[in-house]
């Protein structure tokens, strides 16, 4: 069987996803084009040899519609013959792009493929795709007559179900910023970040990391998703999710270069990691953020591995309650989870987060001489992706 390997991973630094954010002036297609161009340039790869570019993007409306990945491929200067497509599995969109890309290599459909993602949350708002429409229809409303809830409220439901209090959420958020700040100061991100040239300067550092945050500052923030009617419906919810223990709105793009092991050898490129397993899972769409739990179990089973064989985990920090519930349910020591910080500090540019996590995961395995890494993330609708990589060099 052909083995799919990862050769390289790059990303932009994060930008705050609002007006005035560092990357707010950059069109999302150009944001993605920058990492695509950097990926082929730093590997000396003729872009014309790329069989496909698979990109993730969640809010595919406005500047991010009409197959933004293809637009970015053209903006990056790739030959017109290089195809591209854009996929949507909500927050896991670019992780799903990785799954599709690697599976295509294993199947023999691709020799060289790029998986990537982009989200400009400053230019395309999170609610822009809804346009005031009913996105569920009669069938879903009949199945869930009391109604589904937003992701933030789902994060609250998870906290209530696993009895995760405000102090635990804030402590986790503080740890995320401290770890990310330490990684930045140690230069750990330098190998994966592609600086973005702006009109007046170069943006090269994650804008969302707050080295000076404190437990006191986090404790002073108000709950972000409190609603009186929902408080009556869910009396066990303590409303512990705040802007401080949630991932911020973020702009960013990321990309990974995948190919067959044989092609890497032919081109003289170093394969850094191989893919050992993939899984996608569905779970309760009301709780929504619990999908990483069954997805993790599923991918371990598919790979024939046990939890204690995994050296490091990347679990997306949509809200602090998500990795906290995941670790509690599976019995994973948080010391092995998101060692360079997570989305609470590094940001969550929805469509780009999956490939961002993968690059950080492989870099951490290389830094620590670890062998196996597992990545998972929750997605709207009660979905989750999970994958396992094995470090090769």
CSV table of C-alpha atoms in Angstrom, one decimal:
chain,number,residue,atom,x,y,z
A,1,UNK,CA,0.0,0.0,0.0
A,2,UNK,CA,1.2,3.5,-0.8
A,3,UNK,CA,2.1,5.5,2.3
A,4,UNK,CA,1.1,9.2,2.5
A,5,UNK,CA,3.7,11.4,4.2
A,6,UNK,CA,3.8,15.0,5.3
A,7,UNK,CA,6.8,16.9,3.9
A,8,UNK,CA,6.1,20.4,5.2
A,9,UNK,CA,3.6,22.6,7.0
A,10,UNK,CA,3.3,26.4,7.1
A,11,UNK,CA,0.8,29.0,8.4
A,12,UNK,CA,0.4,32.7,8.7
A,13,UNK,CA,0.6,34.3,12.1
A,14,UNK,CA,-2.8,34.9,13.6
A,15,UNK,CA,-4.6,38.2,13.3
A,16,UNK,CA,-7.5,39.4,15.4
A,17,UNK,CA,-10.6,38.7,13.5
A,18,UNK,CA,-12.1,42.2,13.6
A,19,UNK,CA,-11.7,45.6,12.1
A,20,UNK,CA,-8.2,46.8,12.9
A,21,UNK,CA,-6.8,43.3,13.2
A,22,UNK,CA,-3.3,42.8,11.7
A,23,UNK,CA,-4.6,40.8,8.8
A,24,UNK,CA,-8.0,42.5,8.3
A,25,UNK,CA,-6.8,44.4,5.2
A,26,UNK,CA,-5.8,41.2,3.4
A,27,UNK,CA,-8.3,39.4,1.1
A,28,UNK,CA,-8.7,35.8,2.2
A,29,UNK,CA,-7.7,34.5,-1.2
A,30,UNK,CA,-4.4,36.4,-1.0
A,31,UNK,CA,-4.0,35.3,2.6
A,32,UNK,CA,-4.1,31.6,1.5
A,33,UNK,CA,-2.1,32.3,-1.6
A,34,UNK,CA,0.8,33.5,0.5
A,35,UNK,CA,1.1,30.2,2.4
A,36,UNK,CA,0.7,28.2,-0.9
A,37,UNK,CA,3.5,30.1,-2.6
A,38,UNK,CA,5.7,29.7,0.5
A,39,UNK,CA,5.1,26.0,0.7
A,40,UNK,CA,6.3,25.2,-2.8
A,41,UNK,CA,9.1,27.8,-2.7
A,42,UNK,CA,10.7,26.5,0.4
A,43,UNK,CA,10.6,22.9,-0.8
A,44,UNK,CA,11.9,23.8,-4.3
A,45,UNK,CA,8.8,22.2,-5.8
A,46,UNK,CA,7.5,23.0,-9.2
A,47,UNK,CA,3.8,23.9,-8.4
A,48,UNK,CA,2.8,22.4,-11.8
A,49,UNK,CA,3.5,19.0,-10.3
A,50,UNK,CA,0.8,19.4,-7.6
A,51,UNK,CA,-2.1,17.1,-8.5
A,52,UNK,CA,-4.7,18.9,-6.4
A,53,UNK,CA,-5.2,21.6,-3.8
A,54,UNK,CA,-7.9,20.8,-1.2
A,55,UNK,CA,-8.8,23.7,1.1
A,56,UNK,CA,-11.1,24.2,4.0
A,57,UNK,CA,-13.2,27.3,4.6
A,58,UNK,CA,-16.3,27.6,6.8
A,59,UNK,CA,-18.0,30.9,5.8
A,60,UNK,CA,-18.1,30.4,2.1
A,61,UNK,CA,-19.9,33.6,1.2
A,62,UNK,CA,-18.8,37.0,0.0
A,63,UNK,CA,-15.0,37.1,-0.5
A,64,UNK,CA,-14.7,33.5,0.5
A,65,UNK,CA,-17.2,32.1,-2.0
A,66,UNK,CA,-16.8,30.7,-5.6
A,67,UNK,CA,-14.2,28.1,-4.5
A,68,UNK,CA,-11.8,30.4,-2.6
A,69,UNK,CA,-9.1,27.7,-2.8
A,70,UNK,CA,-9.0,27.8,-6.6
A,71,UNK,CA,-8.8,31.6,-6.4
A,72,UNK,CA,-5.9,31.4,-4.0
A,73,UNK,CA,-4.1,28.9,-6.3
A,74,UNK,CA,-4.3,31.4,-9.2
A,75,UNK,CA,-3.3,34.3,-6.9
A,76,UNK,CA,-0.2,32.2,-5.8
A,77,UNK,CA,0.9,32.0,-9.4
A,78,UNK,CA,0.4,28.3,-9.7
A,79,UNK,CA,-0.1,27.1,-13.3
A,80,UNK,CA,-3.7,27.2,-14.4
A,81,UNK,CA,-3.6,23.5,-14.8
A,82,UNK,CA,-3.5,22.9,-11.1
A,83,UNK,CA,-7.0,22.1,-9.8
A,84,UNK,CA,-8.5,23.0,-6.4
A,85,UNK,CA,-11.6,22.5,-4.4
A,86,UNK,CA,-13.0,23.9,-1.1
A,87,UNK,CA,-14.6,21.7,1.5
A,88,UNK,CA,-16.7,22.5,4.6
A,89,UNK,CA,-16.7,20.3,7.7
A,90,UNK,CA,-17.1,23.4,9.8
A,91,UNK,CA,-14.2,23.9,12.3
A,92,UNK,CA,-12.6,20.8,11.0
A,93,UNK,CA,-12.7,21.8,7.3
A,94,UNK,CA,-8.9,21.9,6.7
A,95,UNK,CA,-8.4,18.8,8.8
A,96,UNK,CA,-10.9,17.1,6.5
A,97,UNK,CA,-8.9,18.5,3.6
A,98,UNK,CA,-5.9,16.6,5.1
A,99,UNK,CA,-7.9,13.4,5.4
A,100,UNK,CA,-9.1,13.7,1.8
A,101,UNK,CA,-5.6,14.5,0.5
A,102,UNK,CA,-3.8,11.8,2.4
A,103,UNK,CA,-6.5,9.2,1.5
A,104,UNK,CA,-6.1,10.2,-2.2
A,105,UNK,CA,-2.4,9.5,-2.0
A,106,UNK,CA,-3.0,6.1,-0.3
A,107,UNK,CA,-5.6,5.3,-3.0
A,108,UNK,CA,-3.1,6.2,-5.8
A,109,UNK,CA,-5.2,9.2,-7.0
A,110,UNK,CA,-2.5,11.7,-6.1
A,111,UNK,CA,1.3,11.8,-6.1
A,112,UNK,CA,1.6,15.3,-4.7
A,113,UNK,CA,-1.3,17.2,-3.0
A,114,UNK,CA,-1.7,20.3,-0.8
A,115,UNK,CA,-4.2,20.5,2.0
A,116,UNK,CA,-4.9,23.9,3.3
A,117,UNK,CA,-7.4,26.3,4.8
A,118,UNK,CA,-8.3,29.9,5.3
A,119,UNK,CA,-10.7,32.1,7.2
A,120,UNK,CA,-10.9,35.9,7.4
A,121,UNK,CA,-13.3,36.4,10.3
A,122,UNK,CA,-12.7,40.2,10.1
A,123,UNK,CA,-14.0,40.4,6.5
A,124,UNK,CA,-16.6,37.6,6.5
A,125,UNK,CA,-18.5,37.5,9.7
A,126,UNK,CA,-19.4,34.2,11.4
A,127,UNK,CA,-23.1,34.7,10.8
A,128,UNK,CA,-22.8,35.9,7.2
A,129,UNK,CA,-23.7,32.6,5.6
A,130,UNK,CA,-27.1,32.4,7.3
A,131,UNK,CA,-28.5,35.6,5.7
A,132,UNK,CA,-31.4,35.4,8.1
A,133,UNK,CA,-32.5,32.0,6.7
A,134,UNK,CA,-33.7,28.8,8.4
A,135,UNK,CA,-30.8,26.5,8.0
A,136,UNK,CA,-32.5,23.5,9.5
A,137,UNK,CA,-35.8,22.9,7.8
A,138,UNK,CA,-38.9,21.0,9.0
A,139,UNK,CA,-37.2,17.6,9.3
A,140,UNK,CA,-34.5,18.7,11.8
A,141,UNK,CA,-37.0,20.9,13.7
A,142,UNK,CA,-39.3,17.9,14.1
A,143,UNK,CA,-36.5,15.7,15.3
A,144,UNK,CA,-35.3,18.3,17.8
A,145,UNK,CA,-38.5,20.2,18.7
A,146,UNK,CA,-37.0,22.1,21.6
A,147,UNK,CA,-34.4,23.5,19.3
A,148,UNK,CA,-30.6,23.2,18.9
A,149,UNK,CA,-28.3,25.8,20.3
A,150,UNK,CA,-25.3,27.9,19.4
A,151,UNK,CA,-21.8,26.5,19.8
A,152,UNK,CA,-21.2,28.7,22.8
A,153,UNK,CA,-24.2,27.4,24.6
A,154,UNK,CA,-23.1,23.9,23.6
A,155,UNK,CA,-19.8,24.6,25.3
A,156,UNK,CA,-21.8,25.5,28.4
A,157,UNK,CA,-23.8,22.2,28.2
A,158,UNK,CA,-20.5,20.3,28.0
A,159,UNK,CA,-19.2,22.1,31.1
A,160,UNK,CA,-22.4,21.3,33.0
A,161,UNK,CA,-22.4,17.6,31.9
A,162,UNK,CA,-18.7,17.1,33.0
A,163,UNK,CA,-19.1,19.4,36.1
A,164,UNK,CA,-16.3,21.8,34.8
A,165,UNK,CA,-16.5,25.0,36.8
A,166,UNK,CA,-15.5,28.6,35.9
A,167,UNK,CA,-12.2,28.3,37.8
A,168,UNK,CA,-11.1,25.2,35.8
A,169,UNK,CA,-12.0,26.9,32.5
A,170,UNK,CA,-10.1,30.1,33.4
A,171,UNK,CA,-7.1,28.1,34.6
A,172,UNK,CA,-7.0,26.2,31.3
A,173,UNK,CA,-7.2,29.5,29.3
A,174,UNK,CA,-4.4,31.0,31.3
A,175,UNK,CA,-2.3,27.9,30.7
A,176,UNK,CA,-3.0,28.2,27.0
A,177,UNK,CA,-1.6,31.7,26.9
A,178,UNK,CA,1.4,30.9,29.0
A,179,UNK,CA,2.3,28.0,26.9
A,180,UNK,CA,1.9,29.9,23.7
A,181,UNK,CA,3.9,32.8,25.0
A,182,UNK,CA,6.7,30.5,26.0
A,183,UNK,CA,6.6,28.8,22.6
A,184,UNK,CA,6.8,32.2,20.9
A,185,UNK,CA,9.7,33.4,23.1
A,186,UNK,CA,11.5,30.1,22.5
A,187,UNK,CA,11.2,30.4,18.7
A,188,UNK,CA,9.3,27.2,18.4
A,189,UNK,CA,6.8,28.6,15.8
A,190,UNK,CA,9.5,30.2,13.6
A,191,UNK,CA,9.7,27.1,11.4
A,192,UNK,CA,6.0,27.1,10.6
A,193,UNK,CA,5.1,30.8,10.4
A,194,UNK,CA,5.2,32.6,7.0
A,195,UNK,CA,5.3,36.4,7.6
A,196,UNK,CA,2.6,38.4,5.8
A,197,UNK,CA,3.7,41.6,4.0
A,198,UNK,CA,1.4,44.4,4.8
A,199,UNK,CA,1.4,47.9,3.3
A,200,UNK,CA,3.4,49.4,6.0
A,201,UNK,CA,5.1,46.5,7.8
A,202,UNK,CA,5.5,42.7,8.0
A,203,UNK,CA,3.2,40.8,10.4
A,204,UNK,CA,5.2,37.8,11.8
A,205,UNK,CA,3.9,37.1,15.3
A,206,UNK,CA,0.6,35.7,16.5
A,207,UNK,CA,-1.6,38.7,17.4
A,208,UNK,CA,-4.0,36.7,19.6
A,209,UNK,CA,-1.5,35.6,22.3
A,210,UNK,CA,-1.8,37.6,25.5
A,211,UNK,CA,1.4,37.0,27.5
A,212,UNK,CA,0.3,39.4,30.2
A,213,UNK,CA,-3.1,37.9,31.0
A,214,UNK,CA,-3.8,36.8,34.5
A,215,UNK,CA,-6.2,34.7,36.6
A,216,UNK,CA,-7.6,37.9,38.0
A,217,UNK,CA,-8.2,39.4,34.6
A,218,UNK,CA,-9.9,36.2,33.3
A,219,UNK,CA,-12.1,36.0,36.5
A,220,UNK,CA,-13.4,39.5,35.9
A,221,UNK,CA,-15.0,38.7,32.5
A,222,UNK,CA,-18.7,38.1,32.2
A,223,UNK,CA,-20.3,35.0,30.6
A,224,UNK,CA,-20.5,35.4,26.8
A,225,UNK,CA,-23.5,33.3,26.1
A,226,UNK,CA,-26.0,33.8,28.9
A,227,UNK,CA,-29.6,33.8,27.8
A,228,UNK,CA,-32.6,34.0,30.2
A,229,UNK,CA,-34.8,31.7,28.3
A,230,UNK,CA,-32.0,29.1,27.9
A,231,UNK,CA,-31.2,29.4,31.6
A,232,UNK,CA,-34.7,28.3,32.3
A,233,UNK,CA,-34.4,25.4,29.8
A,234,UNK,CA,-31.0,24.3,31.1
A,235,UNK,CA,-31.1,24.9,34.9
A,236,UNK,CA,-27.9,23.0,35.5
A,237,UNK,CA,-25.8,25.3,33.4
A,238,UNK,CA,-23.6,27.7,35.5
A,239,UNK,CA,-22.6,30.0,32.5
A,240,UNK,CA,-18.9,29.6,32.8
A,241,UNK,CA,-17.8,30.3,29.2
A,242,UNK,CA,-16.4,33.8,28.7
A,243,UNK,CA,-14.5,35.6,26.0
A,244,UNK,CA,-11.3,34.8,28.0
A,245,UNK,CA,-11.8,31.0,28.0
A,246,UNK,CA,-13.1,30.8,24.4
A,247,UNK,CA,-11.1,30.9,21.2
A,248,UNK,CA,-11.2,34.5,19.7
A,249,UNK,CA,-12.4,35.5,16.2
A,250,UNK,CA,-9.3,35.1,14.1
A,251,UNK,CA,-7.9,35.6,10.6
A,252,UNK,CA,-5.4,33.2,9.2
A,253,UNK,CA,-4.4,30.6,6.6
A,254,UNK,CA,-2.3,27.4,6.7
A,255,UNK,CA,-1.2,24.6,4.4
A,256,UNK,CA,0.6,21.3,4.4
A,257,UNK,CA,2.4,19.5,1.6
A,258,UNK,CA,1.6,15.8,1.3
A,259,UNK,CA,2.9,13.2,-1.2
A,260,UNK,CA,3.6,9.5,-1.6
A,261,UNK,CA,6.7,8.2,0.1
A,262,UNK,CA,8.1,7.2,-3.3
A,263,UNK,CA,7.6,10.7,-4.7
A,264,UNK,CA,9.3,12.3,-1.7
A,265,UNK,CA,12.3,10.0,-2.3
A,266,UNK,CA,12.3,10.8,-6.0
A,267,UNK,CA,12.3,14.6,-5.4
A,268,UNK,CA,14.9,14.3,-2.6
A,269,UNK,CA,12.5,15.7,0.0
A,270,UNK,CA,12.5,14.6,3.6
A,271,UNK,CA,9.2,13.0,4.8
A,272,UNK,CA,8.6,14.3,8.3
A,273,UNK,CA,5.6,12.2,9.3
A,274,UNK,CA,3.4,9.4,8.0
A,275,UNK,CA,-0.4,9.1,8.5
A,276,UNK,CA,-1.3,6.2,10.7
A,277,UNK,CA,-5.1,6.6,10.9
A,278,UNK,CA,-8.1,8.8,10.2
A,279,UNK,CA,-11.6,8.9,11.7
A,280,UNK,CA,-14.6,11.1,11.6
A,281,UNK,CA,-17.5,10.8,14.1
A,282,UNK,CA,-20.9,12.2,14.7
A,283,UNK,CA,-22.3,12.8,18.2
A,284,UNK,CA,-25.2,14.7,19.9
A,285,UNK,CA,-25.8,17.9,17.9
A,286,UNK,CA,-27.2,19.6,21.0
A,287,UNK,CA,-24.0,19.1,23.0
A,288,UNK,CA,-22.1,19.5,19.7
A,289,UNK,CA,-18.6,19.7,21.1
A,290,UNK,CA,-18.4,16.1,22.4
A,291,UNK,CA,-17.5,14.6,19.0
A,292,UNK,CA,-13.7,14.4,19.7
A,293,UNK,CA,-14.3,11.8,22.4
A,294,UNK,CA,-15.8,9.1,20.1
A,295,UNK,CA,-13.5,10.2,17.2
A,296,UNK,CA,-10.4,9.7,19.4
A,297,UNK,CA,-11.5,6.2,20.4
A,298,UNK,CA,-12.3,5.4,16.7
A,299,UNK,CA,-9.0,6.6,15.3
A,300,UNK,CA,-7.0,4.7,18.0
A,301,UNK,CA,-8.9,1.5,17.1
A,302,UNK,CA,-8.3,2.0,13.4
A,303,UNK,CA,-4.6,2.6,14.0
A,304,UNK,CA,-4.2,-0.3,16.5
A,305,UNK,CA,-2.8,2.0,19.1
A,306,UNK,CA,-3.5,2.8,22.8
A,307,UNK,CA,-3.8,6.2,24.4
A,308,UNK,CA,-0.6,5.7,26.4
A,309,UNK,CA,1.3,5.3,23.1
A,310,UNK,CA,0.5,8.8,22.0
A,311,UNK,CA,3.3,11.2,22.9
A,312,UNK,CA,1.4,14.5,22.2
A,313,UNK,CA,-2.2,15.6,21.5
A,314,UNK,CA,-3.6,18.6,19.7
A,315,UNK,CA,-7.3,19.1,20.8
A,316,UNK,CA,-8.8,22.2,19.4
A,317,UNK,CA,-9.7,24.8,22.1
A,318,UNK,CA,-12.9,26.1,20.7
A,319,UNK,CA,-13.9,26.6,24.4
A,320,UNK,CA,-11.9,25.5,27.5
A,321,UNK,CA,-14.7,23.0,28.4
A,322,UNK,CA,-14.0,21.0,25.2
A,323,UNK,CA,-10.5,19.7,25.9
A,324,UNK,CA,-11.3,19.6,29.6
A,325,UNK,CA,-14.2,17.2,29.1
A,326,UNK,CA,-12.2,15.2,26.5
A,327,UNK,CA,-9.3,14.7,28.9
A,328,UNK,CA,-11.6,13.9,31.8
A,329,UNK,CA,-13.6,11.3,29.8
A,330,UNK,CA,-10.5,9.6,28.3
A,331,UNK,CA,-8.2,10.0,31.3
A,332,UNK,CA,-5.4,11.9,29.4
A,333,UNK,CA,-3.0,14.0,31.4
A,334,UNK,CA,-3.3,17.7,30.2
A,335,UNK,CA,0.5,18.0,30.3
A,336,UNK,CA,0.4,16.1,27.0
A,337,UNK,CA,-2.3,18.2,25.5
A,338,UNK,CA,-1.6,21.4,23.4
A,339,UNK,CA,1.9,21.9,24.8
A,340,UNK,CA,2.5,25.0,22.7
A,341,UNK,CA,-0.9,26.5,23.7
A,342,UNK,CA,-4.1,26.1,21.7
A,343,UNK,CA,-6.8,28.1,20.0
A,344,UNK,CA,-7.7,30.1,23.1
A,345,UNK,CA,-4.3,31.8,22.7
A,346,UNK,CA,-3.2,31.1,19.1
A,347,UNK,CA,-6.6,31.8,17.6
A,348,UNK,CA,-9.2,29.8,15.7
A,349,UNK,CA,-9.4,30.9,12.0
A,350,UNK,CA,-12.1,28.3,11.5
A,351,UNK,CA,-11.3,26.9,8.0
A,352,UNK,CA,-7.5,27.0,8.7
A,353,UNK,CA,-7.3,25.5,12.1
A,354,UNK,CA,-7.0,21.9,11.1
A,355,UNK,CA,-3.8,22.3,9.1
A,356,UNK,CA,-2.4,24.7,11.7
A,357,UNK,CA,-2.8,22.1,14.4
A,358,UNK,CA,-1.1,19.5,12.2
A,359,UNK,CA,1.9,21.6,11.6
A,360,UNK,CA,2.3,22.3,15.3
A,361,UNK,CA,1.7,18.6,16.2
A,362,UNK,CA,4.5,17.5,13.9
A,363,UNK,CA,6.9,20.2,15.1
A,364,UNK,CA,6.3,19.2,18.7
A,365,UNK,CA,7.0,15.5,17.9
A,366,UNK,CA,10.3,16.5,16.3
A,367,UNK,CA,11.2,18.8,19.1
A,368,UNK,CA,10.7,16.1,21.8
A,369,UNK,CA,11.7,13.0,19.7
A,370,UNK,CA,8.1,11.8,20.1
A,371,UNK,CA,6.7,9.1,17.9
A,372,UNK,CA,3.0,9.4,17.7
A,373,UNK,CA,0.7,12.4,17.7
A,374,UNK,CA,-3.1,12.6,17.7
A,375,UNK,CA,-5.1,15.6,16.6
A,376,UNK,CA,-8.9,16.1,17.0
A,377,UNK,CA,-11.4,18.9,16.9
A,378,UNK,CA,-15.1,19.5,17.5
A,379,UNK,CA,-17.3,20.7,14.7
A,380,UNK,CA,-20.7,22.3,14.5
A,381,UNK,CA,-23.5,19.7,14.3
A,382,UNK,CA,-21.9,17.3,16.7
A,383,UNK,CA,-19.1,16.2,14.3
A,384,UNK,CA,-15.4,15.6,14.9
A,385,UNK,CA,-12.3,14.6,12.9
A,386,UNK,CA,-9.3,12.7,14.4
A,387,UNK,CA,-6.0,11.7,12.9
A,388,UNK,CA,-2.8,10.1,14.1
A,389,UNK,CA,0.7,10.8,12.6
A,390,UNK,CA,3.9,9.0,13.2
A,391,UNK,CA,7.2,11.0,13.2
A,392,UNK,CA,9.7,9.7,10.6
A,393,UNK,CA,12.8,11.8,11.1
